[in-house]
PDB file of C-alpha atoms (C1' of nucleotides) in Angstrom:
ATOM      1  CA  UNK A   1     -82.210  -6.786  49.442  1.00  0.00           C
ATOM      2  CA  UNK A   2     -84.916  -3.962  49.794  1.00  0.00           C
ATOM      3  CA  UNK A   3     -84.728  -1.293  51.887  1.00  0.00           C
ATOM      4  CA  UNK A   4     -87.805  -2.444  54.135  1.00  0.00           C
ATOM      5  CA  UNK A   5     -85.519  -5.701  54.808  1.00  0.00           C
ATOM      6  CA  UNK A   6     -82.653  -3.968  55.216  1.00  0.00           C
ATOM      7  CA  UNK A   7     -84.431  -1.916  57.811  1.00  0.00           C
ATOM      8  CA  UNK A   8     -85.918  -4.959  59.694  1.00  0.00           C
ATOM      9  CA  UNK A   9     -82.173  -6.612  59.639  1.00  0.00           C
ATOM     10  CA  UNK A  10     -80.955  -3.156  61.157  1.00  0.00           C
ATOM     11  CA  UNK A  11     -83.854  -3.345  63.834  1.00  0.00           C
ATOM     12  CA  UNK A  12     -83.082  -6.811  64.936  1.00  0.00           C
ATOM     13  CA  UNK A  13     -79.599  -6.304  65.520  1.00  0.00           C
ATOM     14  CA  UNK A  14     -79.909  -3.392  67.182  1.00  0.00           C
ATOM     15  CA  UNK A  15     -82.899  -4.454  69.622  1.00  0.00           C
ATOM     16  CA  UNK A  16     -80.338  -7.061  70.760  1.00  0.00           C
ATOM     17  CA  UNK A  17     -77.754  -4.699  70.817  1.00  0.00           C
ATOM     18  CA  UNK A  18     -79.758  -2.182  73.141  1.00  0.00           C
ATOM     19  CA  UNK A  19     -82.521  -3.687  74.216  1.00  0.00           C
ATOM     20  CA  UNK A  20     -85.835  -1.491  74.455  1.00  0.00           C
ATOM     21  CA  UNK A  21     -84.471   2.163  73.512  1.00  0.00           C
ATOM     22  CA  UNK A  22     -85.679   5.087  75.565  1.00  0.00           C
ATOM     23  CA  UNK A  23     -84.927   8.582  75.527  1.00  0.00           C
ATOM     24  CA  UNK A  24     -81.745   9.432  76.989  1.00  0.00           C
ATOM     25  CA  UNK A  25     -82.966  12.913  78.229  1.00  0.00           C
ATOM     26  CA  UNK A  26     -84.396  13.533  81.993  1.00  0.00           C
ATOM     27  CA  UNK A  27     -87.322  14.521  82.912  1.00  0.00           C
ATOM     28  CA  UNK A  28     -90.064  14.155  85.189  1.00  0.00           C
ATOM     29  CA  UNK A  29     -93.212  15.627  83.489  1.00  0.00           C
ATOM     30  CA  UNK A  30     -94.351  16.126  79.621  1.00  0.00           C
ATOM     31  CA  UNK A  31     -93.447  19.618  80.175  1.00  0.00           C
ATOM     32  CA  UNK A  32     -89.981  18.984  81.277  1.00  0.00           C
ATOM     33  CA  UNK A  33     -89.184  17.095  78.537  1.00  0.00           C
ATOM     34  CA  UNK A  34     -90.543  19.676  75.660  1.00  0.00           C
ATOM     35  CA  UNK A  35     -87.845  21.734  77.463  1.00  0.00           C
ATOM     36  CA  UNK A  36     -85.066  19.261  77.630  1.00  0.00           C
ATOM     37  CA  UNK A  37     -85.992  18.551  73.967  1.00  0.00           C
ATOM     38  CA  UNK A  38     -85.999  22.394  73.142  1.00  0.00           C
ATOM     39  CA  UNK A  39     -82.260  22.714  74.896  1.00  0.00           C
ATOM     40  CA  UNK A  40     -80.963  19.636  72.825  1.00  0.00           C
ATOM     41  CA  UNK A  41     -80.668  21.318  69.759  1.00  0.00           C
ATOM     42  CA  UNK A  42     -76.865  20.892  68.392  1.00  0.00           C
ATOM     43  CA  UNK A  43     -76.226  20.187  72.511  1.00  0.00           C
ATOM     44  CA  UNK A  44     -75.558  16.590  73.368  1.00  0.00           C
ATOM     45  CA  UNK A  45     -77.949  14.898  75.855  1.00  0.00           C
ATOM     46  CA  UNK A  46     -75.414  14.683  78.179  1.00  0.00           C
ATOM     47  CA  UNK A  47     -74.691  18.808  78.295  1.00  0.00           C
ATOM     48  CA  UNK A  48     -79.163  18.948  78.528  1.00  0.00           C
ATOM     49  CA  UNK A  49     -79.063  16.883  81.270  1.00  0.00           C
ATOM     50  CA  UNK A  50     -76.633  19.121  83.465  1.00  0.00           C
ATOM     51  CA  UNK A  51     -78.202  21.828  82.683  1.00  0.00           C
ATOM     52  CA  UNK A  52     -82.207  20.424  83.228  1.00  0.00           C
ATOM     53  CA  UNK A  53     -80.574  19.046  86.775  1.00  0.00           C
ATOM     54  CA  UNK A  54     -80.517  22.689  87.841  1.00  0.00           C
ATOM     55  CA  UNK A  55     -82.807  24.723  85.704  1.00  0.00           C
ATOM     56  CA  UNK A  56     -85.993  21.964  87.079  1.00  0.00           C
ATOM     57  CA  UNK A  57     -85.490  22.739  90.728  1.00  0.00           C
ATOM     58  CA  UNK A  58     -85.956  26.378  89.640  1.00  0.00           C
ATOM     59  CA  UNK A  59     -88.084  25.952  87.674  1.00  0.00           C
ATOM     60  CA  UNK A  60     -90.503  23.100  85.621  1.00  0.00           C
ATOM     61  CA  UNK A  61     -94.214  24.837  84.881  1.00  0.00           C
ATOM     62  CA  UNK A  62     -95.372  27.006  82.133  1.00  0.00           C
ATOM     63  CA  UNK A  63     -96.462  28.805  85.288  1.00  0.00           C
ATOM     64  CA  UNK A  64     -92.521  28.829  86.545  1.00  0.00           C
ATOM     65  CA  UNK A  65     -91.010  30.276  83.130  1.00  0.00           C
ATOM     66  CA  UNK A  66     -93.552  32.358  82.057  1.00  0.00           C
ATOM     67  CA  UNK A  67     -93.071  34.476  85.160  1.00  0.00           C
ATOM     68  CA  UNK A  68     -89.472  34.292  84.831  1.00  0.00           C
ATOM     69  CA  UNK A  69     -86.971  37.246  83.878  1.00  0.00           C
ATOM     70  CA  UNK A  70     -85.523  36.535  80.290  1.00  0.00           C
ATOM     71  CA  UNK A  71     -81.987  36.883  81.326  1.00  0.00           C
ATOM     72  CA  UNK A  72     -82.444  34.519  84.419  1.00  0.00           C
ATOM     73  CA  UNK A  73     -83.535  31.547  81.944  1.00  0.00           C
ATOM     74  CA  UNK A  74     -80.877  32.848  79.540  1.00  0.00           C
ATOM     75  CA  UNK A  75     -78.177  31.957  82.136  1.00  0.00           C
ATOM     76  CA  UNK A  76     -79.721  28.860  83.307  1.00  0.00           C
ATOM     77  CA  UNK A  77     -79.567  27.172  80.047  1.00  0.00           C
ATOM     78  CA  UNK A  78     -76.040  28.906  78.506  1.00  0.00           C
ATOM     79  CA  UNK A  79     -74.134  26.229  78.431  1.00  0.00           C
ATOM     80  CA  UNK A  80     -76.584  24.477  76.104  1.00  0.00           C
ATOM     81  CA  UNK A  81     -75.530  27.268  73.065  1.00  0.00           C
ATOM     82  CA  UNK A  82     -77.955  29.014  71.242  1.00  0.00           C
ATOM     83  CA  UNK A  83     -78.863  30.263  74.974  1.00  0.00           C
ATOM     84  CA  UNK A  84     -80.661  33.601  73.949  1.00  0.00           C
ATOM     85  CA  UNK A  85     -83.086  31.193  70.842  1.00  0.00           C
ATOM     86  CA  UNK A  86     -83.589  28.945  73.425  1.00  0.00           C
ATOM     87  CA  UNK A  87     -84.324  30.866  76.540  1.00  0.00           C
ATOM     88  CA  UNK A  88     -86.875  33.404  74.111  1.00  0.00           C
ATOM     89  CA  UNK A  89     -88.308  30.288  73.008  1.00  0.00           C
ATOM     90  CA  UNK A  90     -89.127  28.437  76.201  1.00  0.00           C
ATOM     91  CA  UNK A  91     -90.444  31.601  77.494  1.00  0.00           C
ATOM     92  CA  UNK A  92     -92.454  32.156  74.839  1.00  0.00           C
ATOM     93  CA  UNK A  93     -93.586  28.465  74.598  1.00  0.00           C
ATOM     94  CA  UNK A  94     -94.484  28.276  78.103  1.00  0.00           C
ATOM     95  CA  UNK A  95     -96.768  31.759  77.439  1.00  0.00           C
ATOM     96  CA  UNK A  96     -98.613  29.897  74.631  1.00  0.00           C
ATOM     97  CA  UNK A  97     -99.104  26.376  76.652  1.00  0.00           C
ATOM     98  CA  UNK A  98    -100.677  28.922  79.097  1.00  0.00           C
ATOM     99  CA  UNK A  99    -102.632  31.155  76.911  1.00  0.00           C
ATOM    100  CA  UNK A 100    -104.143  28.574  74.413  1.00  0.00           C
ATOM    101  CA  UNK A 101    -103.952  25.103  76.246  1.00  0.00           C
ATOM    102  CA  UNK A 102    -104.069  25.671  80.213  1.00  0.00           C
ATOM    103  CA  UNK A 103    -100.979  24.751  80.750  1.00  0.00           C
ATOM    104  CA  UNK A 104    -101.133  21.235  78.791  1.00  0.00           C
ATOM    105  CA  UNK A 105     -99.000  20.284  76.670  1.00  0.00           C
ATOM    106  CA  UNK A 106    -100.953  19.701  72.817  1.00  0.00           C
ATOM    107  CA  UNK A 107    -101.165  15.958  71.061  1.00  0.00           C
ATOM    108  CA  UNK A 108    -101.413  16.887  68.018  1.00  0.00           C
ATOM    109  CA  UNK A 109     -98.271  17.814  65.530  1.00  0.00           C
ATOM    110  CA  UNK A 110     -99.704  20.538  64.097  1.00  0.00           C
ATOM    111  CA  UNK A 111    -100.674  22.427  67.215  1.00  0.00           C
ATOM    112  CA  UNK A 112     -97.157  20.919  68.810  1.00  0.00           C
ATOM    113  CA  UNK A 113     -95.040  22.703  65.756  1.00  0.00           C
ATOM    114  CA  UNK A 114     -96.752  26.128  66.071  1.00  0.00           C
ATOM    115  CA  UNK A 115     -95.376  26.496  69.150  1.00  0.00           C
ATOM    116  CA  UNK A 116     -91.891  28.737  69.688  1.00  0.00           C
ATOM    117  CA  UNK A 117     -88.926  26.329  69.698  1.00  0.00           C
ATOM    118  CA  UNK A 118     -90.956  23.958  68.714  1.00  0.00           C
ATOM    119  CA  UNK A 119     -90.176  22.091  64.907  1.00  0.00           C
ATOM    120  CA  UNK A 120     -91.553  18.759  63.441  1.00  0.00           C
ATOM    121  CA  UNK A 121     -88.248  17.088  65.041  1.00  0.00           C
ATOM    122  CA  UNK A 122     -89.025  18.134  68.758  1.00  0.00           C
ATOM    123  CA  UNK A 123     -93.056  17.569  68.151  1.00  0.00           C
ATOM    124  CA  UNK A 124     -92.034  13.768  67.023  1.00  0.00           C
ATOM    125  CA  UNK A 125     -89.974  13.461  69.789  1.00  0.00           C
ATOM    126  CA  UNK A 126     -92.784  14.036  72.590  1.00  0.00           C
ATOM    127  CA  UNK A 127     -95.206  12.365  71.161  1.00  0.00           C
ATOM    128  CA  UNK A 128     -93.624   9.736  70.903  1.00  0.00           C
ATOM    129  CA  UNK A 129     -92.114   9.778  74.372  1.00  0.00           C
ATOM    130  CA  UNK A 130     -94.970  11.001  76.460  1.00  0.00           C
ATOM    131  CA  UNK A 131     -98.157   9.371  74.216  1.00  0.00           C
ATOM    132  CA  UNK A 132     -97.003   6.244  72.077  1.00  0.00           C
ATOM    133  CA  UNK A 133     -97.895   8.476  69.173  1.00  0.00           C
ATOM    134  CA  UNK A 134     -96.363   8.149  65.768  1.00  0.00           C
ATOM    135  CA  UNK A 135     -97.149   9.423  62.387  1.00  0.00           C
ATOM    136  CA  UNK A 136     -93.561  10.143  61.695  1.00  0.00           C
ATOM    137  CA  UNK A 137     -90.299   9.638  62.330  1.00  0.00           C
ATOM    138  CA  UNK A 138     -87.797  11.500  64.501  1.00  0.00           C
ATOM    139  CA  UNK A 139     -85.203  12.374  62.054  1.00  0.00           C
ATOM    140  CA  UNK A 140     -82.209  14.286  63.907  1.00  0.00           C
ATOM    141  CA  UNK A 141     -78.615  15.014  63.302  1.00  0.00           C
ATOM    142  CA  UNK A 142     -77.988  10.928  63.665  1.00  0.00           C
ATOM    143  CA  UNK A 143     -80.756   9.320  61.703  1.00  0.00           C
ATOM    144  CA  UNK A 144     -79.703  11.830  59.137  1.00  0.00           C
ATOM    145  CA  UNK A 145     -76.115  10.850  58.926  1.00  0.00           C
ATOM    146  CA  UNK A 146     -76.632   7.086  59.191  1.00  0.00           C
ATOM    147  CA  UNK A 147     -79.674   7.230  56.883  1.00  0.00           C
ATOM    148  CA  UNK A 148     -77.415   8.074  54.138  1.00  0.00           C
ATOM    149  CA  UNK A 149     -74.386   5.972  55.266  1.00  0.00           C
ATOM    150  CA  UNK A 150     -76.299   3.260  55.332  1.00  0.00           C
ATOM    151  CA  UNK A 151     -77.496   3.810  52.027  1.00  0.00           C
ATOM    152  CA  UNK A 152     -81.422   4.424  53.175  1.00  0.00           C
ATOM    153  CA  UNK A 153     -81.429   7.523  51.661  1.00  0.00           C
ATOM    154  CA  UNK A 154     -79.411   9.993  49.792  1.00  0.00           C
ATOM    155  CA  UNK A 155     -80.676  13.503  50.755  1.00  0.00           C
ATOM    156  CA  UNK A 156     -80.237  16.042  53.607  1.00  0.00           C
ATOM    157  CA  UNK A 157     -83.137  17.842  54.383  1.00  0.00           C
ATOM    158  CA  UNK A 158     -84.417  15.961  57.175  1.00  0.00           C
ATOM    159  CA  UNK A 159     -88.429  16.154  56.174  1.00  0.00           C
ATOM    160  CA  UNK A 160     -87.727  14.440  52.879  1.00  0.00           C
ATOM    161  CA  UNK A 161     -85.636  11.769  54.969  1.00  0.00           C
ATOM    162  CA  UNK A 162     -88.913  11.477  57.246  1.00  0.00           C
ATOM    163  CA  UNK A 163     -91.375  11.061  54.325  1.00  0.00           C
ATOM    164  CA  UNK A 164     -88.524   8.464  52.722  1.00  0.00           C
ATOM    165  CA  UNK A 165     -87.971   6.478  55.848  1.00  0.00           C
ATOM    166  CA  UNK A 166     -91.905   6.367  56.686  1.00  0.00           C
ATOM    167  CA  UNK A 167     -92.237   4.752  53.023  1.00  0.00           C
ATOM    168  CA  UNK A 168     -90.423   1.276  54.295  1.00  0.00           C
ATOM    169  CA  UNK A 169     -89.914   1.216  58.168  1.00  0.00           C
ATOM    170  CA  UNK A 170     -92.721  -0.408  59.303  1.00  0.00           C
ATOM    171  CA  UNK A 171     -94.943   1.663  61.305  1.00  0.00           C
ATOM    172  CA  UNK A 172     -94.814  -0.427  64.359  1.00  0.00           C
ATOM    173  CA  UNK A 173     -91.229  -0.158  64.483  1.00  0.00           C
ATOM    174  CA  UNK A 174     -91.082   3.994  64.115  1.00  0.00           C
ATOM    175  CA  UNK A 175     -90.534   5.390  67.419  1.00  0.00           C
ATOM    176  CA  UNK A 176     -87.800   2.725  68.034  1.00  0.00           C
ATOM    177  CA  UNK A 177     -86.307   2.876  64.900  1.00  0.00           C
ATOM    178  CA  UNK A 178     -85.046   6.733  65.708  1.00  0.00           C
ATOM    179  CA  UNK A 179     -83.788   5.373  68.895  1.00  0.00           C
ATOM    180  CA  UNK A 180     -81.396   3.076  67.903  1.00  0.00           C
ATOM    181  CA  UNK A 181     -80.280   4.718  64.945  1.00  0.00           C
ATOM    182  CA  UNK A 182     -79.401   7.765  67.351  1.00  0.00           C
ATOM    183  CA  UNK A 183     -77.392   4.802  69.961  1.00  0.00           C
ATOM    184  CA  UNK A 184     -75.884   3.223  66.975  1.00  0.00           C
ATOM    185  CA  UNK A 185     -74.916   6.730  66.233  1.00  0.00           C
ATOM    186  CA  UNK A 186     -73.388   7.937  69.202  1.00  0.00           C
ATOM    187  CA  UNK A 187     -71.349   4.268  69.575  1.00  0.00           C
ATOM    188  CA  UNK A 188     -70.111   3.523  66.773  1.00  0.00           C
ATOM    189  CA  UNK A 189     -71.427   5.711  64.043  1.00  0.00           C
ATOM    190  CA  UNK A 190     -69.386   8.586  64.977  1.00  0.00           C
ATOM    191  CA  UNK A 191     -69.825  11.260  62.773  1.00  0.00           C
ATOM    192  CA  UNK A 192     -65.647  12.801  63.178  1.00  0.00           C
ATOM    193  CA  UNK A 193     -64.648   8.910  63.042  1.00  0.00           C
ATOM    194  CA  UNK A 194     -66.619   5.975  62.411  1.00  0.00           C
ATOM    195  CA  UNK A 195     -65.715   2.825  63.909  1.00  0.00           C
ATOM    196  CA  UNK A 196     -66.898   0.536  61.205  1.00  0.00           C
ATOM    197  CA  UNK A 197     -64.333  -2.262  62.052  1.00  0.00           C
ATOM    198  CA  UNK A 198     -66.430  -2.871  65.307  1.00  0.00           C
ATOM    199  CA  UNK A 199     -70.143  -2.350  63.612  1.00  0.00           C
ATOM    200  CA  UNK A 200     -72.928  -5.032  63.863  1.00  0.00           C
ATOM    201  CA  UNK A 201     -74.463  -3.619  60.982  1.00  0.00           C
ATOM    202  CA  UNK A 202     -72.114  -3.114  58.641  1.00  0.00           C
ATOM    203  CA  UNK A 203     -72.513  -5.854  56.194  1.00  0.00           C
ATOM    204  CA  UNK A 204     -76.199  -3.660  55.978  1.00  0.00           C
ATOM    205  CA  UNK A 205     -74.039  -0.119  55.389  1.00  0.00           C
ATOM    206  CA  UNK A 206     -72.861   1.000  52.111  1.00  0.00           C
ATOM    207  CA  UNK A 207     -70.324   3.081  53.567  1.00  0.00           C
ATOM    208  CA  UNK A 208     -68.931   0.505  55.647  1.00  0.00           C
ATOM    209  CA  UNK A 209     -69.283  -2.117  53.275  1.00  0.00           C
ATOM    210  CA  UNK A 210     -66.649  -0.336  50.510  1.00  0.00           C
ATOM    211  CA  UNK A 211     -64.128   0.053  52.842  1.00  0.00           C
ATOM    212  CA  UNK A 212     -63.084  -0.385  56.185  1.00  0.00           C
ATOM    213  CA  UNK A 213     -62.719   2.740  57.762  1.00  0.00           C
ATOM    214  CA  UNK A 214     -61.711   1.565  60.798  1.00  0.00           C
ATOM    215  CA  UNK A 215     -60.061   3.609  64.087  1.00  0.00           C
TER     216      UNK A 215
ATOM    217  C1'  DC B   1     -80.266  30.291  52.663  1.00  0.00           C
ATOM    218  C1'  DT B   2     -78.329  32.416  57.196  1.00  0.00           C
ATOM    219  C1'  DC B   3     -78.136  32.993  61.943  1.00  0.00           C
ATOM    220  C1'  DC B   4     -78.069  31.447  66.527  1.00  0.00           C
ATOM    221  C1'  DC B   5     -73.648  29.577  70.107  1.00  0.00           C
ATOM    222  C1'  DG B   6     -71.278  26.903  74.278  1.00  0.00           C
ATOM    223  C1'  DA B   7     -68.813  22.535  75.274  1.00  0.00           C
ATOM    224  C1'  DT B   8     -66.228  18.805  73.756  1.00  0.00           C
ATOM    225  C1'  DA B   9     -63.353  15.499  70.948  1.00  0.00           C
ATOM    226  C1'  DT B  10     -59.904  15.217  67.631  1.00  0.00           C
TER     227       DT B  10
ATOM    228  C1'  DA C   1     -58.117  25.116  64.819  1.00  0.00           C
ATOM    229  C1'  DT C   2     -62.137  22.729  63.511  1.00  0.00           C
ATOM    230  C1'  DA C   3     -66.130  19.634  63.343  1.00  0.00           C
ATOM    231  C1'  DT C   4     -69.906  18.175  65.862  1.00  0.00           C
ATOM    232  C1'  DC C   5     -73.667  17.854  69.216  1.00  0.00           C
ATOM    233  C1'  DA C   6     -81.457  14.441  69.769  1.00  0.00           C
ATOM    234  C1'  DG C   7     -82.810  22.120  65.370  1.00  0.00           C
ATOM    235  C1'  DG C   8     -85.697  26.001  64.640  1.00  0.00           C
ATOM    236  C1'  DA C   9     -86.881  30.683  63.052  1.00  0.00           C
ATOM    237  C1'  DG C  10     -86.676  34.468  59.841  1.00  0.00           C
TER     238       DG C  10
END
DNA sequence: CTCCCGATAT
DNA sequence: ATATCAGGAG
């Protein structure tokens, strides 16, 4: 079986499994969500979300954080670790989206990624959430692990996954292919403890397939 | 490569 | 106690 079928397989099960995947953060503007996206980084979506509930109804403009104190933003978004990277970055991000693009938020990846905070993962994240857009795949801390579980690839940097993955996964199926390999992920493809007993795709998984590494 | 870093599950 | 969570910058 080839990887491009195995992918399809994956992507049929997991359509039924989840239906039509969206993005588990909130938000309620482009903007928000390049923050929220910023703040998930090694934070759950669950932790973002908590912390977007407040930090929005302070504040959700480049206008709004640019004008902000450092150390106000800073304790907004603690909880979501890496507080001081994160806070310096949406401040500096927001300066940018005011300096260079009025405010908007850029289509393009390479204007997206030289932005502070801002790396190819995040970029391929609202693009693909906000415009449809695709010309790569979201490759996070899930697709990564799963990826090579599943025997797609065998490599960790996650750019080399990308350009791997983008070589079978048909393009029509990229946005939602990082979707439900992130679900998948989070239900049963626990990193600590895999629950491979109780996974629809194992029969596709290497890992799950040698053993069962169940509970 | 290292550093950033709090919250949570195990 | 330790690994892990929708990573990015220097």
């Amino acid at each position: 079986m080839t990887k491009k079928d195995k992918a399809i397989e994956i992507l049929k099960i997991l359509r039924e499994k989840f239906g039509h995947p969206k993005c588990a953060l909130d938000y309620n503007s482009p903007f928000e969500l390049l923050v929220a996206v910023i703040l998930s980084a090694q934070c759950t979506d669950v932790r973002v979300n908590i912390v977007t509930k407040t930090l929005f109804k302070v504040a959700n403009t480049p206008e709004d954080f640019a004008n902000m104190p450092l150390l106000e933003i800073e304790e907004l978004v603690r909880s979501t670790g890496f507080f001081r990277n994160k806070a310096k970055n949406i401040k500096l991000c927001s300066e940018q989206l005011l300096e260079k693009y009025n405010g908007d938020i850029p289509k393009s990846m390479e204007e997206l990624t030289k932005l502070a905070g801002v790396g190819r993962k995040t970029a391929n994240v609202v693009r693909g959430e906000i415009w449809g857009l695709a010309d790569g795949i979201t490759v996070d801390t899930h697709v990564r692990r799963l990826s090579n579980l599943i025997g797609f690839v065998n490599i960790e940097d996650p750019i080399k996954i990308e350009k791997e993955l983008m070589k079978f996964v048909p393009k029509k199926d990229w946005i939602d292919f990082s979707h439900l390999l992130i679900l998948q992920g989070r239900d049963i493809c626990i990193a600590r403890r895999p629950k491979c007993d109780i996974c629809e795709i194992k029969e596709f998984c290497n890992y799950g397939n040698k053993k069962n590494f169940n509970s």
